[in-house]
mmCIF file of N, CA and C in Angstrom:
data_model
loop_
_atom_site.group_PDB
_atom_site.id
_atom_site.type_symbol
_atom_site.label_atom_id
_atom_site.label_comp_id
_atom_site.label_asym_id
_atom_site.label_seq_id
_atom_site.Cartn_x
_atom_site.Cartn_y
_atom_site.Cartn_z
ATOM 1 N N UNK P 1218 -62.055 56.783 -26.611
ATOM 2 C CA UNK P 1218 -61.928 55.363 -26.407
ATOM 3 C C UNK P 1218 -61.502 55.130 -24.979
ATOM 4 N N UNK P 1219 -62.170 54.427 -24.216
ATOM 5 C CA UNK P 1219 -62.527 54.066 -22.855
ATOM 6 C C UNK P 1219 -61.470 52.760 -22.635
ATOM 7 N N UNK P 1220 -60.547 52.756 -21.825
ATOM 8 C CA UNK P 1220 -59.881 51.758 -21.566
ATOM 9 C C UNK P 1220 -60.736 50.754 -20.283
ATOM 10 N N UNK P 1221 -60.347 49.465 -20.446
ATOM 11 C CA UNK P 1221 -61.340 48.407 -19.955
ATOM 12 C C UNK P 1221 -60.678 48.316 -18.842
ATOM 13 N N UNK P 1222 -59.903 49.229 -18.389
ATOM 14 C CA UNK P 1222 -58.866 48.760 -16.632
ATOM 15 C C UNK P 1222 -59.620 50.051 -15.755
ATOM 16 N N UNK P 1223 -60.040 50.904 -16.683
ATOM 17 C CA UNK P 1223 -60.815 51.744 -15.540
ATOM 18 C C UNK P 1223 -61.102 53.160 -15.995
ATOM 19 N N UNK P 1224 -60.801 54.240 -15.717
ATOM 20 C CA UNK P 1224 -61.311 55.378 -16.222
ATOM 21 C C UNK P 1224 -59.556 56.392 -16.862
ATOM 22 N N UNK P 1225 -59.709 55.446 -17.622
ATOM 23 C CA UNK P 1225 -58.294 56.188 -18.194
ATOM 24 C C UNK P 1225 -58.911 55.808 -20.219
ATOM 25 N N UNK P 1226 -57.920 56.737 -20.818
ATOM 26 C CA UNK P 1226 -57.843 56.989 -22.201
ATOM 27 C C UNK P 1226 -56.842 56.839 -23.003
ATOM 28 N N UNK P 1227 -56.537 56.626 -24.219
ATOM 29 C CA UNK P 1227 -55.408 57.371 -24.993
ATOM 30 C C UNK P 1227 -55.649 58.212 -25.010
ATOM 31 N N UNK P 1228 -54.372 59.348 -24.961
ATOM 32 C CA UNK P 1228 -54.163 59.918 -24.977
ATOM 33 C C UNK P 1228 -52.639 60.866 -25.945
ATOM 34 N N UNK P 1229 -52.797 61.524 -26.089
ATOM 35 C CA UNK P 1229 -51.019 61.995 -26.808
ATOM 36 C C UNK P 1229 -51.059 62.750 -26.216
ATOM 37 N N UNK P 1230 -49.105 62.288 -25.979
ATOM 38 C CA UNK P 1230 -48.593 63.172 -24.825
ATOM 39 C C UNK P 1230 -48.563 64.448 -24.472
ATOM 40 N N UNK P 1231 -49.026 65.117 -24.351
ATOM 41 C CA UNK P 1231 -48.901 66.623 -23.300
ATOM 42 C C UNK P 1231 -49.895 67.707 -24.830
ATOM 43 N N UNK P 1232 -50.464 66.543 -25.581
ATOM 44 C CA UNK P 1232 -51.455 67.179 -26.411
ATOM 45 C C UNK P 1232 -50.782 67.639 -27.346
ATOM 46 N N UNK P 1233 -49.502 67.106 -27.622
ATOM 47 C CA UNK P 1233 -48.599 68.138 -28.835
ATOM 48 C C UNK P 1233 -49.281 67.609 -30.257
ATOM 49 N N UNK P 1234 -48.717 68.651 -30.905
ATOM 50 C CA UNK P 1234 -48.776 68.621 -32.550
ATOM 51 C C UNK P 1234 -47.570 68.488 -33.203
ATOM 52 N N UNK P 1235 -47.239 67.088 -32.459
ATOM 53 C CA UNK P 1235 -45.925 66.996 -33.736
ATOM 54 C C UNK P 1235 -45.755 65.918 -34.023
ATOM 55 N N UNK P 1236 -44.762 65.154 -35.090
ATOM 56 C CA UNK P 1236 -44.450 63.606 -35.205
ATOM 57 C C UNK P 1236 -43.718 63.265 -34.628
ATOM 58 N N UNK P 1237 -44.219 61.816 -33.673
ATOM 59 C CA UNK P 1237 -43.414 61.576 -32.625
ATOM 60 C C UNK P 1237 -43.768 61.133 -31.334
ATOM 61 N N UNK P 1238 -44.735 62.340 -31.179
ATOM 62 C CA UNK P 1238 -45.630 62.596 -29.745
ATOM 63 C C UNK P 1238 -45.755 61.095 -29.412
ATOM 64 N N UNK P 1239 -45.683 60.674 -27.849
ATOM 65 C CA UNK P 1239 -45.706 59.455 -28.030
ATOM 66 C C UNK P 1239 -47.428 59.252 -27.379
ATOM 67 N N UNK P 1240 -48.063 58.368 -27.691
ATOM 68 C CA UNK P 1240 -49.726 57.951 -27.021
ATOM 69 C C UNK P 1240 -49.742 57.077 -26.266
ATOM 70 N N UNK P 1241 -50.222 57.236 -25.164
ATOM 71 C CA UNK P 1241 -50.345 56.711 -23.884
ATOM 72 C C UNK P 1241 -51.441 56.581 -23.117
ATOM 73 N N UNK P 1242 -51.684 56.189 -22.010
ATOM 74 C CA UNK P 1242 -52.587 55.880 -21.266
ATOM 75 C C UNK P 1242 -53.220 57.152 -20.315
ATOM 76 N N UNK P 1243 -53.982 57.709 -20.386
ATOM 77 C CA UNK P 1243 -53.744 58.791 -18.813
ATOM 78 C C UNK P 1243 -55.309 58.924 -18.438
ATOM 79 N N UNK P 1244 -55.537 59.634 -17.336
ATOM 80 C CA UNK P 1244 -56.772 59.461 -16.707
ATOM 81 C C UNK P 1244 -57.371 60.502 -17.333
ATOM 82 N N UNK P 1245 -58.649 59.884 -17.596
ATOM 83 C CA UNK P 1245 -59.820 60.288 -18.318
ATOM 84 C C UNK P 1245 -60.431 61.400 -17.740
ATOM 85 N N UNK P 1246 -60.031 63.110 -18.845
ATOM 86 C CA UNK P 1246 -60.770 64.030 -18.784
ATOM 87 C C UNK P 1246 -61.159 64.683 -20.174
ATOM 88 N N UNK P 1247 -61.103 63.824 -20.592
ATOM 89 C CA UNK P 1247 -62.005 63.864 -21.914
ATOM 90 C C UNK P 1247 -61.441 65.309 -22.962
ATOM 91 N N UNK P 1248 -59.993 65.805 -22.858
ATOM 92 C CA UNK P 1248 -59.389 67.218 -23.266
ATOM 93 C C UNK P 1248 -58.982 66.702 -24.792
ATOM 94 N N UNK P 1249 -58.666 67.842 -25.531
ATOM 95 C CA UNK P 1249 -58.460 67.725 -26.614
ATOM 96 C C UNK P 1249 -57.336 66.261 -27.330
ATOM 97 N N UNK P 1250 -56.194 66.190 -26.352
ATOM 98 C CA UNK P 1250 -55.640 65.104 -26.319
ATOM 99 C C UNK P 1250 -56.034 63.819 -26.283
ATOM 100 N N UNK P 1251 -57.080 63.918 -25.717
ATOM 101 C CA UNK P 1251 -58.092 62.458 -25.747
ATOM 102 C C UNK P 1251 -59.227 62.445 -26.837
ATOM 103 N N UNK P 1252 -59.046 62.837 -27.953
ATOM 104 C CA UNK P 1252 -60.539 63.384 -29.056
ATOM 105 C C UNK P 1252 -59.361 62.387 -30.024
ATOM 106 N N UNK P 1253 -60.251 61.671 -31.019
ATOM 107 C CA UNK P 1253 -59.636 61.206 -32.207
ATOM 108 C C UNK P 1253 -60.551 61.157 -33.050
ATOM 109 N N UNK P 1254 -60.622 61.215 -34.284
ATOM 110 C CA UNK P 1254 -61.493 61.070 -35.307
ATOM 111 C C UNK P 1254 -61.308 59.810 -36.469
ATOM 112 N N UNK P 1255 -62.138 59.193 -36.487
ATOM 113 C CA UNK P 1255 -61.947 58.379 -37.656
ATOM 114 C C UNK P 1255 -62.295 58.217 -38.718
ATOM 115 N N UNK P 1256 -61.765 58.167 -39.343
ATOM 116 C CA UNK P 1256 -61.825 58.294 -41.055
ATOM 117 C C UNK P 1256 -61.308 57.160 -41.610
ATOM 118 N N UNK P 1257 -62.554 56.713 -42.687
ATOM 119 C CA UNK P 1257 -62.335 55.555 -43.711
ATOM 120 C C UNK P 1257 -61.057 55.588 -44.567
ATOM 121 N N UNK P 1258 -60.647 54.860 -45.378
ATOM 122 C CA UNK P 1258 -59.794 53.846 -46.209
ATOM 123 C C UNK P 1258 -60.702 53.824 -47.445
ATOM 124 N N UNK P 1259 -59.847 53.478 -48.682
ATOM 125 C CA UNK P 1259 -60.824 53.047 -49.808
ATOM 126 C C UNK P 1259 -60.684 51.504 -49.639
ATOM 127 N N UNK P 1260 -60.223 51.132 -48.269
ATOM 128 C CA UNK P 1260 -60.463 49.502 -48.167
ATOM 129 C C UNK P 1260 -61.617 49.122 -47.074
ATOM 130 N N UNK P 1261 -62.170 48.431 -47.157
ATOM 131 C CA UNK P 1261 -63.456 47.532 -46.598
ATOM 132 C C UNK P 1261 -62.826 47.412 -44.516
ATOM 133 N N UNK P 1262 -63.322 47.833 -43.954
ATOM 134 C CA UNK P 1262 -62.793 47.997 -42.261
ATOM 135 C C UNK P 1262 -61.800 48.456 -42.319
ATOM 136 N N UNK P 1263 -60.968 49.134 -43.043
ATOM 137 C CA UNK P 1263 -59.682 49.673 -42.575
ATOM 138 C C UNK P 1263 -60.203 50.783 -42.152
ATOM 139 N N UNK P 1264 -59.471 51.683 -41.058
ATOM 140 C CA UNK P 1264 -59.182 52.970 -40.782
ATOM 141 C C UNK P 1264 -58.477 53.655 -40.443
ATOM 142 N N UNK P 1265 -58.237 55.428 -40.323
ATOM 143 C CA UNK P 1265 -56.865 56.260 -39.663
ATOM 144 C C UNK P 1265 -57.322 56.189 -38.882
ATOM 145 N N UNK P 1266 -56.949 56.728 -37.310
ATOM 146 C CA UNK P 1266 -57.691 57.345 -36.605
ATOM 147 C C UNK P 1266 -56.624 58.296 -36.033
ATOM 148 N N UNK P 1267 -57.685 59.476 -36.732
ATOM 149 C CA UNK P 1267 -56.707 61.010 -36.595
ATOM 150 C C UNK P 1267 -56.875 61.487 -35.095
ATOM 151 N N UNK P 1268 -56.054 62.457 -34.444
ATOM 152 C CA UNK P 1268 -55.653 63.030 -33.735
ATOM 153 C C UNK P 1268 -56.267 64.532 -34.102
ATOM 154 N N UNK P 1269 -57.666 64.755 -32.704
ATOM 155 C CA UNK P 1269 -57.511 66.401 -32.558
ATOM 156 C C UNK P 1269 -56.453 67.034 -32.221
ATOM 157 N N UNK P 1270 -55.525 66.581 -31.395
ATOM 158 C CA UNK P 1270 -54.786 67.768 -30.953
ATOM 159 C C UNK P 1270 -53.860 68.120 -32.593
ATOM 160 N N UNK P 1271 -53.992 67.807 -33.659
ATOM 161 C CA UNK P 1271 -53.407 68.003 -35.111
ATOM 162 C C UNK P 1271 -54.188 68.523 -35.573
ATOM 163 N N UNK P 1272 -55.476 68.574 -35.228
ATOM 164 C CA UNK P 1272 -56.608 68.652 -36.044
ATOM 165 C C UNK P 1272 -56.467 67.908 -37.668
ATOM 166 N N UNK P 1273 -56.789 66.808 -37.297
ATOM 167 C CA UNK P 1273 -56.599 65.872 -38.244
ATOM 168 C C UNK P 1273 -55.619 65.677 -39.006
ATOM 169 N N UNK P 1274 -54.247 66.228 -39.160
ATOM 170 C CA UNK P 1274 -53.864 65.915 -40.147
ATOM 171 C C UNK P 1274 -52.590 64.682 -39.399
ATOM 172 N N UNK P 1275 -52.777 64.580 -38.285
ATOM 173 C CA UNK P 1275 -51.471 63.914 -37.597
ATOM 174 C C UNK P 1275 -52.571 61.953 -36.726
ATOM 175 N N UNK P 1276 -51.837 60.749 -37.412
ATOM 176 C CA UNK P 1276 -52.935 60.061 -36.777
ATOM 177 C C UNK P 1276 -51.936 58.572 -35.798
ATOM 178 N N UNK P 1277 -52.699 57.803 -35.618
ATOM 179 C CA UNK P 1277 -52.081 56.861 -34.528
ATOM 180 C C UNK P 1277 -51.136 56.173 -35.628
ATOM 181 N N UNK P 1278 -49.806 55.638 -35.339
ATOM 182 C CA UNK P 1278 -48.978 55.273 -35.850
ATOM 183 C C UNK P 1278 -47.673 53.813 -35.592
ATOM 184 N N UNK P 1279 -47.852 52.868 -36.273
ATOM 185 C CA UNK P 1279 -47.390 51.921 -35.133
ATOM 186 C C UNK P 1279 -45.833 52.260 -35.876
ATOM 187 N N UNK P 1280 -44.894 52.563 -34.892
ATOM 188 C CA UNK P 1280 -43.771 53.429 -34.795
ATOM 189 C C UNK P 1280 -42.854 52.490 -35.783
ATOM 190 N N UNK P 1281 -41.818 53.035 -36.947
ATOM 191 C CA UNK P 1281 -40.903 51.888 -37.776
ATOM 192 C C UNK P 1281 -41.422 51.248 -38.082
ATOM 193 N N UNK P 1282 -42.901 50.800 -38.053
ATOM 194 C CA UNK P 1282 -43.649 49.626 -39.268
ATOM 195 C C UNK P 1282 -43.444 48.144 -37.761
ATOM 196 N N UNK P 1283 -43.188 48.810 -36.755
ATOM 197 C CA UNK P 1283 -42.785 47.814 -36.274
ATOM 198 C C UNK P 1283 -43.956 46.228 -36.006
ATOM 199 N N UNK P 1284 -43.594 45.446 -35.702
ATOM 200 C CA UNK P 1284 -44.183 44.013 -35.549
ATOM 201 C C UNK P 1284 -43.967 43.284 -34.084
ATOM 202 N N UNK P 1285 -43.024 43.683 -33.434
ATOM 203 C CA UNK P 1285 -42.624 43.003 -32.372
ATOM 204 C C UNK P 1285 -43.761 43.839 -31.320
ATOM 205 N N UNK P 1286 -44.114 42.703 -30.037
ATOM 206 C CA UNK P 1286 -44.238 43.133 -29.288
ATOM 207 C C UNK P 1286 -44.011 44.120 -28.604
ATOM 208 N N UNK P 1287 -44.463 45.243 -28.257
ATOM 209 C CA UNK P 1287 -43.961 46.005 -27.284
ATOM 210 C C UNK P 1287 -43.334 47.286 -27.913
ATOM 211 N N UNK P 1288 -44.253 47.264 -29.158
ATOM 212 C CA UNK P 1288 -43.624 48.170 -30.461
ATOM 213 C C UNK P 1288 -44.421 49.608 -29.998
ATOM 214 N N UNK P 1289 -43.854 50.804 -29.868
ATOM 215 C CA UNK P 1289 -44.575 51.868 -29.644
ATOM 216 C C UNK P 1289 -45.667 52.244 -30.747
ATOM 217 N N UNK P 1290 -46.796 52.898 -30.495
ATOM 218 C CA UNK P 1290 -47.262 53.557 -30.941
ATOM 219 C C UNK P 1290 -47.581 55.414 -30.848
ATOM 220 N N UNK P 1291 -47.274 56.131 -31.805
ATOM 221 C CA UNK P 1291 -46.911 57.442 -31.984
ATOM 222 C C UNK P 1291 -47.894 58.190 -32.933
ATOM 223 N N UNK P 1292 -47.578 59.224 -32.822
ATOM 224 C CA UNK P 1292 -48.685 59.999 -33.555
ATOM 225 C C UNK P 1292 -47.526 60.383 -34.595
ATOM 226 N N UNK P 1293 -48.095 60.809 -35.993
ATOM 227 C CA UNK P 1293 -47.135 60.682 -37.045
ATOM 228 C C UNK P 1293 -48.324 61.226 -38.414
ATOM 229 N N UNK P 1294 -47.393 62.138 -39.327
ATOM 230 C CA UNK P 1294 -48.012 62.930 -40.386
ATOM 231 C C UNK P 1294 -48.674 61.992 -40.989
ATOM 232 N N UNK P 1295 -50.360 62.013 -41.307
ATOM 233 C CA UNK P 1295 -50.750 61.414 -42.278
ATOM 234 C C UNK P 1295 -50.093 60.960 -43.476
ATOM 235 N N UNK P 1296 -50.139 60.002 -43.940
ATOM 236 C CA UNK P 1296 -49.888 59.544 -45.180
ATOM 237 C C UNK P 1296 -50.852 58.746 -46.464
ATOM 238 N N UNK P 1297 -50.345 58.296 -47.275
ATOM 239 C CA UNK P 1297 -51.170 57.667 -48.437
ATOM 240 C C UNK P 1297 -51.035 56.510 -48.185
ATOM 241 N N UNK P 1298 -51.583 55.532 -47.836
ATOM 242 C CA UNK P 1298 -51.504 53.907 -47.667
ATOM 243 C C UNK P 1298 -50.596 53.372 -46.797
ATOM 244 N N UNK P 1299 -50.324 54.322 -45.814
ATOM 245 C CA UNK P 1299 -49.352 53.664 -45.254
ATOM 246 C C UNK P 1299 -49.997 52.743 -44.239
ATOM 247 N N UNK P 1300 -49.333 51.326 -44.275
ATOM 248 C CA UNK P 1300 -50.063 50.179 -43.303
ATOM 249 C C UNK P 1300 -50.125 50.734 -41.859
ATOM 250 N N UNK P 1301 -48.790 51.062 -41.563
ATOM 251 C CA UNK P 1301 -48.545 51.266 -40.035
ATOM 252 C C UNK P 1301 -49.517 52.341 -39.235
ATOM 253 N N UNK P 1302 -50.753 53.084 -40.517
ATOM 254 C CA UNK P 1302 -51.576 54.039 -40.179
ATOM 255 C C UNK P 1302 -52.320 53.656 -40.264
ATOM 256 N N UNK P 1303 -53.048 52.212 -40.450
ATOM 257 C CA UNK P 1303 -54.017 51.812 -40.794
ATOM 258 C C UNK P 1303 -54.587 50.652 -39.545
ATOM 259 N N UNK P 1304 -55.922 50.859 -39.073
ATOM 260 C CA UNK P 1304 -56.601 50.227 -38.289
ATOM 261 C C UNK P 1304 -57.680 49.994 -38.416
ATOM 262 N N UNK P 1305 -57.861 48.118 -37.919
ATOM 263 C CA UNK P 1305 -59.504 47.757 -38.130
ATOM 264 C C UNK P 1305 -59.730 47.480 -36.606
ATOM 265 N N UNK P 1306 -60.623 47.425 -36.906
ATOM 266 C CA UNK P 1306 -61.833 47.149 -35.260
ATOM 267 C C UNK P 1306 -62.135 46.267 -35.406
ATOM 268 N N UNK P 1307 -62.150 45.549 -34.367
ATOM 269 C CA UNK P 1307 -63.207 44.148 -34.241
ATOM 270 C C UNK P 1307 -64.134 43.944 -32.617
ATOM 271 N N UNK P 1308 -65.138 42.902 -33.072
ATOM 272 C CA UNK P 1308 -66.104 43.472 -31.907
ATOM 273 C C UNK P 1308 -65.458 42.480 -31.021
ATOM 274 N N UNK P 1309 -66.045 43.157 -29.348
ATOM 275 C CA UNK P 1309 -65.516 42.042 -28.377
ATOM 276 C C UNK P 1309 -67.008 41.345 -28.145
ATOM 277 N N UNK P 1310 -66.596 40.094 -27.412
ATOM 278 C CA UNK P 1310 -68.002 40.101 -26.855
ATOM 279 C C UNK P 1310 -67.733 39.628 -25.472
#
């Protein structure tokens, strides 16, 4: 995923495999840290989107369930329904 400010990515940090890792911005070389996979929901547009550097089992995570602005997002052990793991897409135009 191509950030719209220029040639940078998410990324997780320093490519670790753990819960926590925090995801960030960094310049685009396309390394294992920058690979995510996505995988469906048994709900209609929801999705995980897992983390190679876990090899899937670790995915994007909005940190404490949080809501506020400015709320981190982290990489964090898969789970079963958990909202804060769950992401839809929508198109730009």
């Amino acid at each position: 995923m191509k950030s719209a400010l220029g040639d940078f990515m998410i990324d997780v940090a320093n490519g670790e495999n753990k819960d926590g890792a925090n995801i960030q911005l960094y310049k685009a070389y396309s390394g294992t840290a920058q690979q995510f996979m996505v995988k469906t929901t048994s709900q209609n547009n929801i999705y995980i989107i897992a983390t190679k550097s876990s090899n899937g089992t670790k995915g994007l995570d909005v940190y404490g369930n949080g809501t506020a602005d400015g709320t981190n997002v982290c990489q964090w052990t898969l789970g079963q329904n958990k909202r804060n793991q769950q992401w839809q897409f929508e198109e730009i135009r």
